[in-house]
C-alpha positions as semicolon CSV with decimal commas, in nm:
position;residue;x (nm);y (nm);z (nm)
1;M;12,710;6,635;7,750
2;P;12,587;6,332;7,562
3;F;12,232;6,187;7,566
4;G;12,027;6,503;7,511
5;L;11,661;6,455;7,599
6;V;11,717;6,114;7,757
7;R;11,919;6,291;8,027
8;F;11,746;6,630;8,036
9;G;11,390;6,552;7,919
10;V;11,287;6,208;8,049
11;A;11,133;6,234;8,398
12;P;11,350;6,120;8,693
13;D;11,083;5,869;8,801
14;H;11,100;5,695;8,461
15;P;11,443;5,530;8,490
16;E;11,345;5,241;8,259
17;V;11,309;5,487;7,968
18;K;11,673;5,588;8,018
19;N;11,803;5,236;7,942
20;V;11,860;5,349;7,584
21;I;12,171;5,524;7,724
22;N;12,340;5,182;7,735
23;T;12,295;5,141;7,358
24;F;12,421;5,496;7,295
25;T;12,726;5,428;7,514
26;Q;12,816;5,115;7,314
27;T;12,805;5,321;6,994
28;A;13,009;5,603;7,148
29;Q;13,277;5,359;7,266
30;S;13,330;5,224;6,912
31;D;13,664;5,315;6,751
32;R;13,465;5,447;6,453
33;C;13,280;5,704;6,663
34;A;13,415;6,022;6,823
35;F;13,225;6,247;7,063
36;R;13,316;6,617;7,097
37;G;13,118;6,792;7,369
38;N;13,131;7,155;7,488
39;V;13,122;7,276;7,126
40;E;12,832;7,493;7,009
41;V;12,764;7,468;6,636
42;G;12,681;7,813;6,501
43;R;12,901;7,981;6,761
44;D;13,226;7,781;6,803
45;V;13,217;7,633;6,454
46;T;12,986;7,697;6,158
47;V;12,795;7,450;5,942
48;P;12,989;7,555;5,625
49;E;13,315;7,479;5,812
50;L;13,183;7,134;5,903
51;R;13,070;7,072;5,545
52;E;13,416;7,160;5,414
53;A;13,582;6,923;5,660
54;Y;13,352;6,620;5,613
55;H;13,186;6,439;5,324
56;A;12,848;6,446;5,501
57;V;12,699;6,634;5,797
58;V;12,379;6,534;5,981
59;L;12,190;6,790;6,191
60;S;11,988;6,630;6,471
61;Y;11,976;6,906;6,730
62;G;11,608;6,874;6,818
63;A;11,366;7,144;6,929
64;E;11,507;7,339;7,221
65;D;11,272;7,639;7,222
66;H;10,928;7,635;7,379
67;Q;10,620;7,756;7,195
68;A;10,523;8,089;7,356
69;L;10,161;8,147;7,465
70;E;10,168;8,503;7,323
71;I;9,912;8,630;7,576
72;P;9,924;8,929;7,816
73;G;10,082;8,851;8,155
74;E;10,303;8,571;8,022
75;E;10,608;8,759;8,157
76;L;10,480;8,771;8,518
77;P;10,674;8,589;8,795
78;G;10,506;8,253;8,855
79;V;10,472;8,177;8,482
80;F;10,722;7,924;8,341
81;S;10,753;7,711;8,033
82;A;10,721;7,340;8,112
83;R;11,045;7,301;7,915
84;A;11,235;7,520;8,164
85;F;11,067;7,350;8,461
86;V;11,166;7,004;8,330
87;G;11,519;7,136;8,263
88;W;11,532;7,262;8,622
89;Y;11,442;6,933;8,794
90;N;11,652;6,734;8,545
91;G;11,971;6,939;8,596
92;L;11,993;7,117;8,260
93;P;12,267;7,376;8,328
94;E;12,081;7,669;8,166
95;N;11,778;7,616;8,395
96;R;11,957;7,556;8,725
97;E;11,872;7,904;8,860
98;L;11,496;7,872;8,790
99;A;11,385;7,857;9,158
100;P;11,007;7,824;9,106
101;D;10,794;7,940;9,400
102;L;10,571;7,647;9,496
103;S;10,404;7,816;9,794
104;C;10,062;7,851;9,623
105;D;9,789;7,590;9,651
106;T;9,681;7,573;9,283
107;A;9,890;7,526;8,970
108;V;9,764;7,538;8,612
109;I;9,938;7,354;8,330
110;L;9,843;7,464;7,979
111;G;9,857;7,176;7,731
112;Q;9,758;6,810;7,754
113;G;10,059;6,614;7,631
114;N;10,297;6,377;7,812
115;V;10,520;6,669;7,923
116;A;10,218;6,830;8,093
117;L;10,152;6,504;8,279
118;D;10,521;6,469;8,372
119;V;10,518;6,816;8,528
120;A;10,186;6,750;8,709
121;R;10,321;6,418;8,841
122;I;10,643;6,575;8,974
123;L;10,441;6,853;9,143
124;L;10,207;6,601;9,311
125;T;10,438;6,310;9,392
126;P;10,534;6,290;9,761
127;P;10,901;6,407;9,765
128;E;11,010;6,090;9,951
129;H;10,910;5,893;9,639
130;L;11,160;6,098;9,436
131;E;11,452;6,069;9,680
132;K;11,595;5,760;9,510
133;T;11,576;5,904;9,155
134;D;11,830;6,120;8,970
135;I;11,630;6,440;9,030
136;T;11,868;6,719;9,135
137;E;11,922;6,783;9,506
138;A;11,825;7,150;9,457
139;A;11,491;7,056;9,297
140;L;11,423;6,803;9,569
141;G;11,482;7,072;9,832
142;V;11,224;7,301;9,667
143;L;10,974;7,014;9,623
144;R;11,002;6,931;9,995
145;Q;10,861;7,280;10,065
146;N;10,596;7,240;9,791
147;R;10,247;7,356;9,900
148;V;10,063;7,288;9,572
149;K;9,747;7,087;9,644
150;T;9,558;7,106;9,313
151;V;9,688;7,090;8,957
152;W;9,461;7,171;8,660
153;I;9,574;7,041;8,320
154;V;9,402;7,257;8,060
155;G;9,339;7,189;7,690
156;R;9,175;7,387;7,408
157;R;9,001;7,081;7,271
158;G;8,816;6,781;7,418
159;P;8,885;6,436;7,566
160;L;8,917;6,282;7,217
161;Q;9,204;6,515;7,125
162;V;9,436;6,482;7,428
163;A;9,799;6,425;7,327
164;F;9,920;6,220;7,625
165;T;9,944;5,840;7,613
166;I;9,774;5,573;7,823
167;K;10,078;5,475;8,032
168;E;10,122;5,834;8,156
169;L;9,748;5,872;8,224
170;R;9,739;5,548;8,424
171;E;10,031;5,670;8,637
172;M;9,839;5,989;8,716
173;I;9,524;5,798;8,811
174;Q;9,722;5,574;9,047
175;L;9,942;5,848;9,196
176;P;9,971;5,800;9,577
177;G;9,791;6,058;9,791
178;T;9,605;6,218;9,498
179;R;9,262;6,190;9,340
180;P;9,148;6,275;8,986
181;I;8,879;6,540;8,918
182;L;8,700;6,478;8,588
183;D;8,366;6,633;8,499
184;P;8,128;6,364;8,368
185;A;7,956;6,635;8,155
186;D;8,274;6,660;7,943
187;F;8,225;6,297;7,841
188;L;7,858;6,302;7,737
189;G;7,791;6,118;7,411
190;L;8,152;6,002;7,391
191;Q;8,065;5,633;7,431
192;D;7,917;5,622;7,078
193;R;8,193;5,827;6,920
194;I;8,477;5,607;7,049
195;K;8,373;5,321;6,821
196;E;8,533;5,467;6,508
197;V;8,863;5,589;6,656
198;P;9,193;5,395;6,624
199;R;9,261;5,138;6,899
200;P;9,526;5,324;7,109
201;R;9,305;5,635;7,118
202;K;9,002;5,417;7,196
203;R;9,170;5,251;7,498
204;L;9,290;5,590;7,625
205;T;8,943;5,747;7,595
206;E;8,778;5,445;7,761
207;L;9,011;5,483;8,060
208;L;8,924;5,857;8,085
209;L;8,555;5,774;8,054
210;R;8,565;5,506;8,326
211;T;8,758;5,735;8,562
212;A;8,509;6,019;8,504
213;T;8,180;5,830;8,519
214;E;8,212;5,505;8,714
215;Q;8,181;5,482;9,092
216;P;8,521;5,370;9,226
217;G;8,534;5,040;9,422
218;M;8,555;5,040;9,804
219;E;8,935;5,035;9,819
220;E;8,982;5,304;9,552
221;A;8,708;5,521;9,707
222;A;8,883;5,503;10,046
223;R;9,214;5,593;9,881
224;Q;9,057;5,893;9,709
225;T;8,882;6,013;10,025
226;S;9,212;6,016;10,218
227;A;9,396;6,195;9,933
228;S;9,529;6,538;10,029
229;R;9,603;6,648;9,672
230;A;9,411;6,645;9,344
231;W;9,459;6,689;8,970
232;G;9,199;6,753;8,706
233;L;9,160;6,785;8,331
234;R;8,984;7,101;8,206
235;F;8,868;7,075;7,844
236;F;8,749;7,333;7,588
237;R;8,952;7,616;7,745
238;S;9,208;7,836;7,572
239;P;9,442;8,073;7,765
240;Q;9,358;8,442;7,709
241;Q;9,549;8,627;7,981
242;V;9,756;8,561;8,293
243;L;9,591;8,763;8,571
244;P;9,823;8,960;8,802
245;S;9,800;8,980;9,182
246;P;9,653;9,309;9,321
247;E;9,994;9,477;9,342
248;G;10,077;9,345;8,993
249;R;10,391;9,163;9,102
250;R;10,304;8,804;9,018
251;A;10,061;8,562;8,858
252;A;9,740;8,513;9,058
253;G;9,516;8,343;8,804
254;I;9,444;8,276;8,441
255;R;9,158;8,390;8,220
256;L;9,042;8,110;7,990
257;A;8,828;8,150;7,679
258;V;8,561;7,881;7,661
259;T;8,583;7,698;7,325
260;R;8,375;7,460;7,118
261;L;8,489;7,219;6,850
262;E;8,444;7,263;6,477
263;G;8,538;7,005;6,212
264;V;8,587;6,630;6,244
265;G;8,858;6,384;6,348
266;E;9,219;6,500;6,375
267;A;9,140;6,829;6,198
268;T;8,907;6,943;6,479
269;Q;8,961;7,311;6,566
270;A;8,881;7,485;6,896
271;V;8,680;7,803;6,835
272;P;8,608;8,061;7,113
273;T;8,241;8,085;7,211
274;G;8,276;8,436;7,361
275;D;8,248;8,314;7,721
276;V;8,542;8,339;7,961
277;E;8,630;8,176;8,292
278;D;8,883;8,291;8,552
279;L;9,081;8,027;8,734
280;P;9,278;8,143;9,043
281;C;9,632;7,996;9,061
282;G;9,979;8,103;9,174
283;L;10,175;7,896;8,922
284;V;10,125;7,870;8,545
285;L;10,326;7,623;8,338
286;S;10,288;7,634;7,962
287;S;10,331;7,305;7,780
288;V;10,191;7,385;7,438
289;G;10,478;7,246;7,232
290;Y;10,839;7,288;7,136
291;K;11,005;7,444;6,834
292;S;11,345;7,420;6,669
293;R;11,575;7,716;6,619
294;P;11,764;7,796;6,298
295;I;12,124;7,695;6,367
296;D;12,320;7,873;6,093
297;P;12,225;8,122;5,817
298;S;12,360;7,877;5,556
299;V;12,103;7,610;5,650
300;P;11,751;7,645;5,502
301;F;11,485;7,676;5,773
302;D;11,105;7,691;5,769
303;P;11,012;7,926;6,058
304;K;10,641;7,846;6,031
305;L;10,681;7,469;6,068
306;G;11,001;7,506;6,273
307;V;11,188;7,244;6,069
308;I;11,472;7,219;5,818
309;P;11,308;7,162;5,475
310;N;11,411;6,813;5,361
311;T;11,317;6,511;5,155
312;E;11,369;6,187;5,347
313;G;11,630;6,359;5,561
314;R;11,819;6,520;5,270
315;V;11,831;6,897;5,331
316;V;11,674;7,071;5,031
317;D;11,932;7,218;4,788
318;V;12,234;7,144;5,012
319;P;12,411;6,824;4,895
320;G;12,592;6,635;5,172
321;L;12,375;6,793;5,444
322;Y;12,113;6,581;5,625
323;C;11,879;6,612;5,923
324;S;11,695;6,377;6,158
325;G;11,461;6,385;6,459
326;W;11,249;6,677;6,568
327;V;11,439;6,930;6,356
328;K;11,342;6,715;6,055
329;R;10,980;6,624;6,137
330;G;10,868;6,870;6,405
331;P;10,835;6,811;6,780
332;T;10,609;6,505;6,797
333;G;10,664;6,144;6,894
334;V;10,859;5,954;7,158
335;I;11,216;5,818;7,168
336;A;11,128;5,513;6,955
337;T;10,967;5,728;6,680
338;T;11,273;5,952;6,665
339;M;11,506;5,653;6,658
340;T;11,323;5,496;6,361
341;D;11,334;5,834;6,190
342;S;11,711;5,864;6,237
343;F;11,761;5,517;6,082
344;L;11,576;5,644;5,771
345;T;11,806;5,947;5,745
346;G;12,105;5,711;5,786
347;Q;11,974;5,500;5,497
348;S;11,936;5,810;5,275
349;L;12,296;5,908;5,346
350;L;12,424;5,556;5,269
351;Q;12,220;5,546;4,945
352;D;12,378;5,877;4,838
353;L;12,724;5,746;4,925
354;K;12,667;5,433;4,712
355;A;12,527;5,641;4,424
356;G;12,835;5,869;4,429
357;L;12,630;6,177;4,524
358;L;12,855;6,286;4,811
359;P;13,157;6,513;4,746
360;S;13,445;6,313;4,604
361;G;13,812;6,342;4,704
362;P;13,966;6,341;5,051
363;R;13,837;6,557;5,334
364;P;14,043;6,655;5,641
365;G;13,771;6,560;5,894
366;Y;13,831;6,648;6,258
367;T;14,190;6,765;6,203
368;A;14,059;7,079;6,032
369;I;13,790;7,139;6,297
370;Q;14,033;7,080;6,584
371;A;14,261;7,352;6,444
372;L;13,969;7,598;6,423
373;L;13,852;7,518;6,775
374;S;14,195;7,564;6,930
375;L;14,238;7,896;6,745
376;R;13,907;8,003;6,901
377;G;14,002;7,886;7,251
378;V;13,738;7,612;7,262
379;R;13,827;7,300;7,466
380;P;13,619;7,003;7,345
381;V;13,521;6,726;7,587
382;S;13,569;6,363;7,479
383;F;13,356;6,061;7,563
384;S;13,616;5,939;7,810
385;D;13,595;6,284;7,975
386;W;13,219;6,227;8,002
387;E;13,286;5,884;8,160
388;K;13,491;6,059;8,432
389;L;13,201;6,299;8,501
390;D;12,961;6,003;8,495
391;A;13,169;5,821;8,758
392;E;13,177;6,137;8,971
393;E;12,797;6,174;8,952
394;V;12,742;5,809;9,043
395;A;12,983;5,843;9,340
396;R;12,804;6,157;9,464
397;G;12,466;5,984;9,444
398;R;12,580;5,676;9,633
399;G;12,575;5,848;9,974
400;T;12,203;5,921;9,950
401;G;12,102;5,604;9,763
402;K;12,044;5,786;9,432
403;P;12,156;5,643;9,094
404;R;12,356;5,967;9,051
405;E;12,373;6,327;9,166
406;K;12,387;6,528;8,845
407;L;12,652;6,796;8,798
408;V;12,469;7,113;8,694
409;D;12,750;7,368;8,666
410;P;12,954;7,355;8,341
411;Q;13,248;7,533;8,511
412;E;13,261;7,268;8,781
413;M;13,252;6,995;8,514
414;L;13,547;7,149;8,330
415;Q;13,738;7,194;8,659
416;L;13,686;6,827;8,746
417;L;13,835;6,741;8,405
418;G;14,131;6,971;8,467
419;H;14,036;7,200;8,175
């Protein structure tokens, strides 16, 4: 499948963010571009085989693993990674069987980035507001039975260190049928400290501060009073243990270590004070970051940073091999940041081509790879194959007024293509 995170990461209620698909499609339809889906590099074909067939190879396979919490109880039913939860409602084939139980009244999300807010928003949005999005039918069915009333979004550090952006925060504050719970005590003395922070951070913190400390106007107060659901930010709390239910079969709460901050600015660290706090909940979603996987033993990989060591996109000590995106810089930034980053890698490659640093002489290209794939019984999917699946999804969505109904079963996709 093309489009990666735009299809499987961007929230269904953010269709405008997916417009970048149109640009990708134009590129993919160019005669100078070929798409081969249903091929797993490292399994169906190796990086050395690709390097032998082409003059240059660029790795831009992102960060598909989630950062584990590494705390007791993480394996209990009711604990999920936000990555898997997002994959589930977005129709990522590997997560289609997730079936989260949403029959509890409190959910806790660990982490305070945009993914954490996406997950909180999907849990709290009235399902009828999602009916006209490309969320999967299966997820919509589960969300219609959703009993979660309160969502806590927990961070180790304070309001000045949150990782989400203002647009996502504003959406949460204005979410229909919900009210925010912010403790004014968390914001004491912040007014003076905002002065020296960069402007985007300043505007974000001011919005948090206003929401926490100002009396809402008549209309907003009425809206909040009638709200049946709530979300809140809990600061200075670090997960210590997922607490089991009495019979030990599922998650029933989370034990949080109370923290305080040491250091200044971006380098601020959360240090445990020795106090703990137990928060009852039936659902725990961890959203503490993503990490890349090593793809092939022949490619250098830094397991600590979770990136391929590189200089300006050139993989260290492997001529003709490049990387871009999260596997190059680590899992931070939005689509635009990653796009700019990929342009830089493209420029490095073109500079090397001009300077004669790429392997000289002819290379067989796809002909060689095609032969290997057919020997191994792998049937690649072309971009025009994808366009058939795309048309099928759009047709299936039309009946219910959705932009598309995503296909989630790879076998069904291949059957539709006659493979």
